[in-house]
């Protein structure tokens, strides 16, 4: 197992991590980044990003993340594959284990581990994950060309998934548990106006049907308790995300869901020299540009702290 000491360790490779890396590398902190389970983060699962400033025509999420990575590497960030599986942040120096690959000690750590898709928690959903249940239309939509699919959720993600699938599939049925969308007006309006998208309000999933592959969905109207069955071959869950902070439990302060606490107006956690940026510490905004902004702040916070401690 590799054992190594670094000045600054960055955990996670979304917009927050890469922006922290760009700033830290330019400040000659020689950052080492472990990219995590999903290198590039959630934007690698999205299509067109239209709201990141500087791209008037929009840009594809995966392409944008390749550009972030190239920019971080250009200034010397050492970007590595690997998932942080254990953290000992109260030790000096701080220690992080990367699977069975490496044990890194670091003077300072930036946590930019993002968030991951949430699931409904149904047994049938779990069982059919390799047979038609998905949390990523862009990844898996292709397999359901010309077919009937279901999308669960009513936020911007669910709308985005439904509109993406509507281009490929014969029909998309959206299951919305309340009588209204949570999504922004523009996204909800576009979704409702799409011909082959049907929205079922006050509707919940009872069970995903099928043995090996999805064959349908048992649904329930939560006002009347009436159950019915929809035929579908794909079941896409888009009900939000959970921050990837489990390994920091008991060390870093976090809320009930797992969003890390930071000192307002900074990225400082409750442990000196440990900073949090991006979605793992942001339950309100969760945008690429806000993640990038806090990534910049984390690098500046780390740089100042290292300088104060006389670590060069
Ligand atoms: P949100 O938290 O905004 O929405 C989650 C949706 O899932 C809600 O409608 C919620 O219902 C529903 N939901 C949650 N749990 C269940 C359940 N058990 N059963 C059924 N439905 C459930 O998450 P998103 O991922 O959509 O968005 C996260 C953030 O990212 C938002 O700030 C959003 O604006 C942003 N975003 C922006 C995009 C863009 O601008 N292009 C694209 C994607 C995301 P309820 O409303 O009843 O709580």
mmCIF file with all atom_site columns, N, CA and C in Angstrom, residues 155-215:
data_model
loop_
_atom_site.group_PDB
_atom_site.id
_atom_site.type_symbol
_atom_site.label_atom_id
_atom_site.label_alt_id
_atom_site.label_comp_id
_atom_site.label_asym_id
_atom_site.label_entity_id
_atom_site.label_seq_id
_atom_site.pdbx_PDB_ins_code
_atom_site.Cartn_x
_atom_site.Cartn_y
_atom_site.Cartn_z
_atom_site.occupancy
_atom_site.B_iso_or_equiv
_atom_site.pdbx_formal_charge
_atom_site.auth_seq_id
_atom_site.auth_comp_id
_atom_site.auth_asym_id
_atom_site.auth_atom_id
_atom_site.pdbx_PDB_model_num
ATOM 1   N N  . UNK A 1 155 ? -38.664 17.370  -9.152  1.00 0.00 ? 155 UNK A N  1
ATOM 2   C CA . UNK A 1 155 ? -37.705 18.475  -9.099  1.00 0.00 ? 155 UNK A CA 1
ATOM 3   C C  . UNK A 1 155 ? -37.115 18.744  -10.481 1.00 0.00 ? 155 UNK A C  1
ATOM 4   N N  . UNK A 1 156 ? -36.138 19.634  -10.540 1.00 0.00 ? 156 UNK A N  1
ATOM 5   C CA . UNK A 1 156 ? -35.492 19.938  -11.820 1.00 0.00 ? 156 UNK A CA 1
ATOM 6   C C  . UNK A 1 156 ? -34.844 18.693  -12.419 1.00 0.00 ? 156 UNK A C  1
ATOM 7   N N  . UNK A 1 157 ? -34.280 17.850  -11.561 1.00 0.00 ? 157 UNK A N  1
ATOM 8   C CA . UNK A 1 157 ? -33.629 16.636  -12.085 1.00 0.00 ? 157 UNK A CA 1
ATOM 9   C C  . UNK A 1 157 ? -34.650 15.741  -12.762 1.00 0.00 ? 157 UNK A C  1
ATOM 10  N N  . UNK A 1 158 ? -35.785 15.541  -12.123 1.00 0.00 ? 158 UNK A N  1
ATOM 11  C CA . UNK A 1 158 ? -36.809 14.661  -12.688 1.00 0.00 ? 158 UNK A CA 1
ATOM 12  C C  . UNK A 1 158 ? -37.289 15.220  -14.030 1.00 0.00 ? 158 UNK A C  1
ATOM 13  N N  . UNK A 1 159 ? -37.468 16.539  -14.102 1.00 0.00 ? 159 UNK A N  1
ATOM 14  C CA . UNK A 1 159 ? -37.904 17.157  -15.365 1.00 0.00 ? 159 UNK A CA 1
ATOM 15  C C  . UNK A 1 159 ? -36.850 16.953  -16.448 1.00 0.00 ? 159 UNK A C  1
ATOM 16  N N  . UNK A 1 160 ? -35.597 17.148  -16.049 1.00 0.00 ? 160 UNK A N  1
ATOM 17  C CA . UNK A 1 160 ? -34.509 17.000  -17.016 1.00 0.00 ? 160 UNK A CA 1
ATOM 18  C C  . UNK A 1 160 ? -34.451 15.554  -17.533 1.00 0.00 ? 160 UNK A C  1
ATOM 19  N N  . UNK A 1 161 ? -34.585 14.614  -16.606 1.00 0.00 ? 161 UNK A N  1
ATOM 20  C CA . UNK A 1 161 ? -34.558 13.199  -16.993 1.00 0.00 ? 161 UNK A CA 1
ATOM 21  C C  . UNK A 1 161 ? -35.737 12.885  -17.916 1.00 0.00 ? 161 UNK A C  1
ATOM 22  N N  . UNK A 1 162 ? -36.918 13.376  -17.550 1.00 0.00 ? 162 UNK A N  1
ATOM 23  C CA . UNK A 1 162 ? -38.121 13.083  -18.334 1.00 0.00 ? 162 UNK A CA 1
ATOM 24  C C  . UNK A 1 162 ? -37.994 13.656  -19.749 1.00 0.00 ? 162 UNK A C  1
ATOM 25  N N  . UNK A 1 163 ? -37.467 14.876  -19.846 1.00 0.00 ? 163 UNK A N  1
ATOM 26  C CA . UNK A 1 163 ? -37.353 15.491  -21.178 1.00 0.00 ? 163 UNK A CA 1
ATOM 27  C C  . UNK A 1 163 ? -36.294 14.796  -22.028 1.00 0.00 ? 163 UNK A C  1
ATOM 28  N N  . UNK A 1 164 ? -35.236 14.369  -21.370 1.00 0.00 ? 164 UNK A N  1
ATOM 29  C CA . UNK A 1 164 ? -34.204 13.615  -22.099 1.00 0.00 ? 164 UNK A CA 1
ATOM 30  C C  . UNK A 1 164 ? -34.796 12.309  -22.628 1.00 0.00 ? 164 UNK A C  1
ATOM 31  N N  . UNK A 1 165 ? -35.514 11.597  -21.752 1.00 0.00 ? 165 UNK A N  1
ATOM 32  C CA . UNK A 1 165 ? -36.089 10.300  -22.135 1.00 0.00 ? 165 UNK A CA 1
ATOM 33  C C  . UNK A 1 165 ? -37.183 10.459  -23.193 1.00 0.00 ? 165 UNK A C  1
ATOM 34  N N  . UNK A 1 166 ? -37.911 11.586  -23.119 1.00 0.00 ? 166 UNK A N  1
ATOM 35  C CA . UNK A 1 166 ? -39.009 11.801  -24.071 1.00 0.00 ? 166 UNK A CA 1
ATOM 36  C C  . UNK A 1 166 ? -38.501 11.823  -25.509 1.00 0.00 ? 166 UNK A C  1
ATOM 37  N N  . UNK A 1 167 ? -37.238 12.242  -25.675 1.00 0.00 ? 167 UNK A N  1
ATOM 38  C CA . UNK A 1 167 ? -36.666 12.289  -27.028 1.00 0.00 ? 167 UNK A CA 1
ATOM 39  C C  . UNK A 1 167 ? -36.373 10.892  -27.560 1.00 0.00 ? 167 UNK A C  1
ATOM 40  N N  . UNK A 1 168 ? -36.130 9.958   -26.645 1.00 0.00 ? 168 UNK A N  1
ATOM 41  C CA . UNK A 1 168 ? -35.744 8.606   -27.052 1.00 0.00 ? 168 UNK A CA 1
ATOM 42  C C  . UNK A 1 168 ? -36.898 7.615   -26.995 1.00 0.00 ? 168 UNK A C  1
ATOM 43  N N  . UNK A 1 169 ? -37.781 7.819   -26.033 1.00 0.00 ? 169 UNK A N  1
ATOM 44  C CA . UNK A 1 169 ? -38.764 6.777   -25.711 1.00 0.00 ? 169 UNK A CA 1
ATOM 45  C C  . UNK A 1 169 ? -40.116 7.077   -26.349 1.00 0.00 ? 169 UNK A C  1
ATOM 46  N N  . UNK A 1 170 ? -40.935 6.020   -26.376 1.00 0.00 ? 170 UNK A N  1
ATOM 47  C CA . UNK A 1 170 ? -42.282 6.195   -26.913 1.00 0.00 ? 170 UNK A CA 1
ATOM 48  C C  . UNK A 1 170 ? -43.098 7.071   -25.952 1.00 0.00 ? 170 UNK A C  1
ATOM 49  N N  . UNK A 1 171 ? -43.057 6.719   -24.674 1.00 0.00 ? 171 UNK A N  1
ATOM 50  C CA . UNK A 1 171 ? -43.797 7.526   -23.696 1.00 0.00 ? 171 UNK A CA 1
ATOM 51  C C  . UNK A 1 171 ? -43.048 7.588   -22.369 1.00 0.00 ? 171 UNK A C  1
ATOM 52  N N  . UNK A 1 172 ? -43.271 8.681   -21.671 1.00 0.00 ? 172 UNK A N  1
ATOM 53  C CA . UNK A 1 172 ? -42.687 8.868   -20.341 1.00 0.00 ? 172 UNK A CA 1
ATOM 54  C C  . UNK A 1 172 ? -43.832 9.222   -19.389 1.00 0.00 ? 172 UNK A C  1
ATOM 55  N N  . UNK A 1 173 ? -43.967 8.453   -18.321 1.00 0.00 ? 173 UNK A N  1
ATOM 56  C CA . UNK A 1 173 ? -44.967 8.799   -17.307 1.00 0.00 ? 173 UNK A CA 1
ATOM 57  C C  . UNK A 1 173 ? -44.231 9.271   -16.069 1.00 0.00 ? 173 UNK A C  1
ATOM 58  N N  . UNK A 1 174 ? -44.562 10.466  -15.607 1.00 0.00 ? 174 UNK A N  1
ATOM 59  C CA . UNK A 1 174 ? -43.904 11.006  -14.409 1.00 0.00 ? 174 UNK A CA 1
ATOM 60  C C  . UNK A 1 174 ? -44.804 10.804  -13.210 1.00 0.00 ? 174 UNK A C  1
ATOM 61  N N  . UNK A 1 175 ? -44.228 10.277  -12.143 1.00 0.00 ? 175 UNK A N  1
ATOM 62  C CA . UNK A 1 175 ? -44.986 10.079  -10.911 1.00 0.00 ? 175 UNK A CA 1
ATOM 63  C C  . UNK A 1 175 ? -44.596 11.185  -9.932  1.00 0.00 ? 175 UNK A C  1
ATOM 64  N N  . UNK A 1 176 ? -45.551 12.060  -9.649  1.00 0.00 ? 176 UNK A N  1
ATOM 65  C CA . UNK A 1 176 ? -45.321 13.213  -8.782  1.00 0.00 ? 176 UNK A CA 1
ATOM 66  C C  . UNK A 1 176 ? -46.130 12.989  -7.497  1.00 0.00 ? 176 UNK A C  1
ATOM 67  N N  . UNK A 1 177 ? -45.456 12.986  -6.352  1.00 0.00 ? 177 UNK A N  1
ATOM 68  C CA . UNK A 1 177 ? -46.182 12.577  -5.139  1.00 0.00 ? 177 UNK A CA 1
ATOM 69  C C  . UNK A 1 177 ? -47.119 13.642  -4.567  1.00 0.00 ? 177 UNK A C  1
ATOM 70  N N  . UNK A 1 178 ? -46.865 14.901  -4.886  1.00 0.00 ? 178 UNK A N  1
ATOM 71  C CA . UNK A 1 178 ? -47.797 15.947  -4.445  1.00 0.00 ? 178 UNK A CA 1
ATOM 72  C C  . UNK A 1 178 ? -48.644 16.392  -5.633  1.00 0.00 ? 178 UNK A C  1
ATOM 73  N N  . UNK A 1 179 ? -49.416 17.472  -5.460  1.00 0.00 ? 179 UNK A N  1
ATOM 74  C CA . UNK A 1 179 ? -50.233 17.921  -6.583  1.00 0.00 ? 179 UNK A CA 1
ATOM 75  C C  . UNK A 1 179 ? -49.535 19.025  -7.368  1.00 0.00 ? 179 UNK A C  1
ATOM 76  N N  . UNK A 1 180 ? -48.211 19.157  -7.128  1.00 0.00 ? 180 UNK A N  1
ATOM 77  C CA . UNK A 1 180 ? -47.458 20.160  -7.894  1.00 0.00 ? 180 UNK A CA 1
ATOM 78  C C  . UNK A 1 180 ? -45.990 19.775  -7.995  1.00 0.00 ? 180 UNK A C  1
ATOM 79  N N  . UNK A 1 181 ? -45.311 20.428  -8.945  1.00 0.00 ? 181 UNK A N  1
ATOM 80  C CA . UNK A 1 181 ? -43.877 20.204  -9.123  1.00 0.00 ? 181 UNK A CA 1
ATOM 81  C C  . UNK A 1 181 ? -43.083 20.980  -8.080  1.00 0.00 ? 181 UNK A C  1
ATOM 82  N N  . UNK A 1 182 ? -41.882 20.517  -7.807  1.00 0.00 ? 182 UNK A N  1
ATOM 83  C CA . UNK A 1 182 ? -40.932 21.298  -7.028  1.00 0.00 ? 182 UNK A CA 1
ATOM 84  C C  . UNK A 1 182 ? -39.992 22.060  -7.978  1.00 0.00 ? 182 UNK A C  1
ATOM 85  N N  . UNK A 1 183 ? -39.921 21.583  -9.202  1.00 0.00 ? 183 UNK A N  1
ATOM 86  C CA . UNK A 1 183 ? -38.992 22.148  -10.191 1.00 0.00 ? 183 UNK A CA 1
ATOM 87  C C  . UNK A 1 183 ? -39.269 23.623  -10.456 1.00 0.00 ? 183 UNK A C  1
ATOM 88  N N  . UNK A 1 184 ? -38.280 24.305  -11.039 1.00 0.00 ? 184 UNK A N  1
ATOM 89  C CA . UNK A 1 184 ? -38.459 25.698  -11.447 1.00 0.00 ? 184 UNK A CA 1
ATOM 90  C C  . UNK A 1 184 ? -39.592 25.751  -12.479 1.00 0.00 ? 184 UNK A C  1
ATOM 91  N N  . UNK A 1 185 ? -40.255 26.892  -12.540 1.00 0.00 ? 185 UNK A N  1
ATOM 92  C CA . UNK A 1 185 ? -41.404 27.058  -13.452 1.00 0.00 ? 185 UNK A CA 1
ATOM 93  C C  . UNK A 1 185 ? -41.032 26.706  -14.887 1.00 0.00 ? 185 UNK A C  1
ATOM 94  N N  . UNK A 1 186 ? -39.874 27.189  -15.322 1.00 0.00 ? 186 UNK A N  1
ATOM 95  C CA . UNK A 1 186 ? -39.503 26.994  -16.730 1.00 0.00 ? 186 UNK A CA 1
ATOM 96  C C  . UNK A 1 186 ? -39.355 25.500  -17.052 1.00 0.00 ? 186 UNK A C  1
ATOM 97  N N  . UNK A 1 187 ? -38.753 24.761  -16.135 1.00 0.00 ? 187 UNK A N  1
ATOM 98  C CA . UNK A 1 187 ? -38.546 23.320  -16.364 1.00 0.00 ? 187 UNK A CA 1
ATOM 99  C C  . UNK A 1 187 ? -39.883 22.580  -16.291 1.00 0.00 ? 187 UNK A C  1
ATOM 100 N N  . UNK A 1 188 ? -40.702 22.932  -15.299 1.00 0.00 ? 188 UNK A N  1
ATOM 101 C CA . UNK A 1 188 ? -41.997 22.252  -15.147 1.00 0.00 ? 188 UNK A CA 1
ATOM 102 C C  . UNK A 1 188 ? -42.876 22.528  -16.371 1.00 0.00 ? 188 UNK A C  1
ATOM 103 N N  . UNK A 1 189 ? -42.872 23.777  -16.831 1.00 0.00 ? 189 UNK A N  1
ATOM 104 C CA . UNK A 1 189 ? -43.706 24.117  -17.991 1.00 0.00 ? 189 UNK A CA 1
ATOM 105 C C  . UNK A 1 189 ? -43.259 23.362  -19.240 1.00 0.00 ? 189 UNK A C  1
ATOM 106 N N  . UNK A 1 190 ? -41.953 23.293  -19.445 1.00 0.00 ? 190 UNK A N  1
ATOM 107 C CA . UNK A 1 190 ? -41.436 22.569  -20.607 1.00 0.00 ? 190 UNK A CA 1
ATOM 108 C C  . UNK A 1 190 ? -41.813 21.089  -20.537 1.00 0.00 ? 190 UNK A C  1
ATOM 109 N N  . UNK A 1 191 ? -41.753 20.548  -19.325 1.00 0.00 ? 191 UNK A N  1
ATOM 110 C CA . UNK A 1 191 ? -42.053 19.125  -19.146 1.00 0.00 ? 191 UNK A CA 1
ATOM 111 C C  . UNK A 1 191 ? -43.519 18.846  -19.479 1.00 0.00 ? 191 UNK A C  1
ATOM 112 N N  . UNK A 1 192 ? -44.387 19.648  -18.888 1.00 0.00 ? 192 UNK A N  1
ATOM 113 C CA . UNK A 1 192 ? -45.830 19.440  -19.088 1.00 0.00 ? 192 UNK A CA 1
ATOM 114 C C  . UNK A 1 192 ? -46.204 19.637  -20.559 1.00 0.00 ? 192 UNK A C  1
ATOM 115 N N  . UNK A 1 193 ? -45.467 20.519  -21.233 1.00 0.00 ? 193 UNK A N  1
ATOM 116 C CA . UNK A 1 193 ? -45.795 20.819  -22.632 1.00 0.00 ? 193 UNK A CA 1
ATOM 117 C C  . UNK A 1 193 ? -45.250 19.765  -23.605 1.00 0.00 ? 193 UNK A C  1
ATOM 118 N N  . UNK A 1 194 ? -44.480 18.806  -23.099 1.00 0.00 ? 194 UNK A N  1
ATOM 119 C CA . UNK A 1 194 ? -43.904 17.786  -24.001 1.00 0.00 ? 194 UNK A CA 1
ATOM 120 C C  . UNK A 1 194 ? -44.961 16.720  -24.299 1.00 0.00 ? 194 UNK A C  1
ATOM 121 N N  . UNK A 1 195 ? -45.189 16.498  -25.601 1.00 0.00 ? 195 UNK A N  1
ATOM 122 C CA . UNK A 1 195 ? -46.314 15.650  -26.029 1.00 0.00 ? 195 UNK A CA 1
ATOM 123 C C  . UNK A 1 195 ? -46.343 14.262  -25.401 1.00 0.00 ? 195 UNK A C  1
ATOM 124 N N  . UNK A 1 196 ? -45.188 13.601  -25.395 1.00 0.00 ? 196 UNK A N  1
ATOM 125 C CA . UNK A 1 196 ? -45.225 12.196  -24.941 1.00 0.00 ? 196 UNK A CA 1
ATOM 126 C C  . UNK A 1 196 ? -44.873 12.033  -23.453 1.00 0.00 ? 196 UNK A C  1
ATOM 127 N N  . UNK A 1 197 ? -44.981 13.129  -22.680 1.00 0.00 ? 197 UNK A N  1
ATOM 128 C CA . UNK A 1 197 ? -44.836 13.018  -21.224 1.00 0.00 ? 197 UNK A CA 1
ATOM 129 C C  . UNK A 1 197 ? -46.213 13.160  -20.580 1.00 0.00 ? 197 UNK A C  1
ATOM 130 N N  . UNK A 1 198 ? -46.569 12.189  -19.757 1.00 0.00 ? 198 UNK A N  1
ATOM 131 C CA . UNK A 1 198 ? -47.821 12.266  -18.989 1.00 0.00 ? 198 UNK A CA 1
ATOM 132 C C  . UNK A 1 198 ? -47.443 12.418  -17.525 1.00 0.00 ? 198 UNK A C  1
ATOM 133 N N  . UNK A 1 199 ? -48.047 13.385  -16.852 1.00 0.00 ? 199 UNK A N  1
ATOM 134 C CA . UNK A 1 199 ? -47.744 13.587  -15.436 1.00 0.00 ? 199 UNK A CA 1
ATOM 135 C C  . UNK A 1 199 ? -48.907 13.059  -14.594 1.00 0.00 ? 199 UNK A C  1
ATOM 136 N N  . UNK A 1 200 ? -48.590 12.166  -13.660 1.00 0.00 ? 200 UNK A N  1
ATOM 137 C CA . UNK A 1 200 ? -49.613 11.682  -12.723 1.00 0.00 ? 200 UNK A CA 1
ATOM 138 C C  . UNK A 1 200 ? -49.308 12.299  -11.360 1.00 0.00 ? 200 UNK A C  1
ATOM 139 N N  . UNK A 1 201 ? -50.185 13.201  -10.916 1.00 0.00 ? 201 UNK A N  1
ATOM 140 C CA . UNK A 1 201 ? -49.988 13.867  -9.626  1.00 0.00 ? 201 UNK A CA 1
ATOM 141 C C  . UNK A 1 201 ? -50.497 12.977  -8.490  1.00 0.00 ? 201 UNK A C  1
ATOM 142 N N  . UNK A 1 202 ? -50.128 13.302  -7.276  1.00 0.00 ? 202 UNK A N  1
ATOM 143 C CA . UNK A 1 202 ? -50.568 12.548  -6.080  1.00 0.00 ? 202 UNK A CA 1
ATOM 144 C C  . UNK A 1 202 ? -50.366 11.052  -6.258  1.00 0.00 ? 202 UNK A C  1
ATOM 145 N N  . UNK A 1 203 ? -49.280 10.708  -6.907  1.00 0.00 ? 203 UNK A N  1
ATOM 146 C CA . UNK A 1 203 ? -49.087 9.300   -7.247  1.00 0.00 ? 203 UNK A CA 1
ATOM 147 C C  . UNK A 1 203 ? -47.756 8.783   -6.714  1.00 0.00 ? 203 UNK A C  1
ATOM 148 N N  . UNK A 1 204 ? -47.806 7.627   -6.070  1.00 0.00 ? 204 UNK A N  1
ATOM 149 C CA . UNK A 1 204 ? -46.603 7.019   -5.487  1.00 0.00 ? 204 UNK A CA 1
ATOM 150 C C  . UNK A 1 204 ? -46.386 5.618   -6.052  1.00 0.00 ? 204 UNK A C  1
ATOM 151 N N  . UNK A 1 205 ? -45.166 5.148   -5.894  1.00 0.00 ? 205 UNK A N  1
ATOM 152 C CA . UNK A 1 205 ? -44.831 3.808   -6.385  1.00 0.00 ? 205 UNK A CA 1
ATOM 153 C C  . UNK A 1 205 ? -45.082 2.800   -5.267  1.00 0.00 ? 205 UNK A C  1
ATOM 154 N N  . UNK A 1 206 ? -45.823 1.754   -5.577  1.00 0.00 ? 206 UNK A N  1
ATOM 155 C CA . UNK A 1 206 ? -46.019 0.682   -4.611  1.00 0.00 ? 206 UNK A CA 1
ATOM 156 C C  . UNK A 1 206 ? -44.937 -0.371  -4.818  1.00 0.00 ? 206 UNK A C  1
ATOM 157 N N  . UNK A 1 207 ? -44.708 -0.710  -6.079  1.00 0.00 ? 207 UNK A N  1
ATOM 158 C CA . UNK A 1 207 ? -43.755 -1.770  -6.392  1.00 0.00 ? 207 UNK A CA 1
ATOM 159 C C  . UNK A 1 207 ? -43.335 -1.669  -7.849  1.00 0.00 ? 207 UNK A C  1
ATOM 160 N N  . UNK A 1 208 ? -42.083 -2.011  -8.111  1.00 0.00 ? 208 UNK A N  1
ATOM 161 C CA . UNK A 1 208 ? -41.653 -2.145  -9.499  1.00 0.00 ? 208 UNK A CA 1
ATOM 162 C C  . UNK A 1 208 ? -41.887 -3.603  -9.866  1.00 0.00 ? 208 UNK A C  1
ATOM 163 N N  . UNK A 1 209 ? -42.548 -3.841  -10.981 1.00 0.00 ? 209 UNK A N  1
ATOM 164 C CA . UNK A 1 209 ? -42.939 -5.210  -11.337 1.00 0.00 ? 209 UNK A CA 1
ATOM 165 C C  . UNK A 1 209 ? -41.942 -5.847  -12.294 1.00 0.00 ? 209 UNK A C  1
ATOM 166 N N  . UNK A 1 210 ? -41.775 -7.152  -12.166 1.00 0.00 ? 210 UNK A N  1
ATOM 167 C CA . UNK A 1 210 ? -40.867 -7.898  -13.045 1.00 0.00 ? 210 UNK A CA 1
ATOM 168 C C  . UNK A 1 210 ? -39.925 -8.750  -12.216 1.00 0.00 ? 210 UNK A C  1
ATOM 169 N N  . UNK A 1 211 ? -39.487 -9.870  -12.783 1.00 0.00 ? 211 UNK A N  1
ATOM 170 C CA . UNK A 1 211 ? -38.559 -10.757 -12.066 1.00 0.00 ? 211 UNK A CA 1
ATOM 171 C C  . UNK A 1 211 ? -37.110 -10.364 -12.344 1.00 0.00 ? 211 UNK A C  1
ATOM 172 N N  . UNK A 1 212 ? -36.699 -10.470 -13.621 1.00 0.00 ? 212 UNK A N  1
ATOM 173 C CA . UNK A 1 212 ? -35.324 -10.151 -14.011 1.00 0.00 ? 212 UNK A CA 1
ATOM 174 C C  . UNK A 1 212 ? -35.210 -8.725  -14.556 1.00 0.00 ? 212 UNK A C  1
ATOM 175 N N  . UNK A 1 213 ? -36.277 -8.309  -15.256 1.00 0.00 ? 213 UNK A N  1
ATOM 176 C CA . UNK A 1 213 ? -36.282 -6.971  -15.865 1.00 0.00 ? 213 UNK A CA 1
ATOM 177 C C  . UNK A 1 213 ? -37.602 -6.278  -15.531 1.00 0.00 ? 213 UNK A C  1
ATOM 178 N N  . UNK A 1 214 ? -37.573 -4.957  -15.632 1.00 0.00 ? 214 UNK A N  1
ATOM 179 C CA . UNK A 1 214 ? -38.788 -4.195  -15.325 1.00 0.00 ? 214 UNK A CA 1
ATOM 180 C C  . UNK A 1 214 ? -39.867 -4.465  -16.379 1.00 0.00 ? 214 UNK A C  1
ATOM 181 N N  . UNK A 1 215 ? -41.057 -4.790  -15.904 1.00 0.00 ? 215 UNK A N  1
ATOM 182 C CA . UNK A 1 215 ? -42.184 -5.032  -16.821 1.00 0.00 ? 215 UNK A CA 1
ATOM 183 C C  . UNK A 1 215 ? -43.313 -4.033  -16.581 1.00 0.00 ? 215 UNK A C  1
#
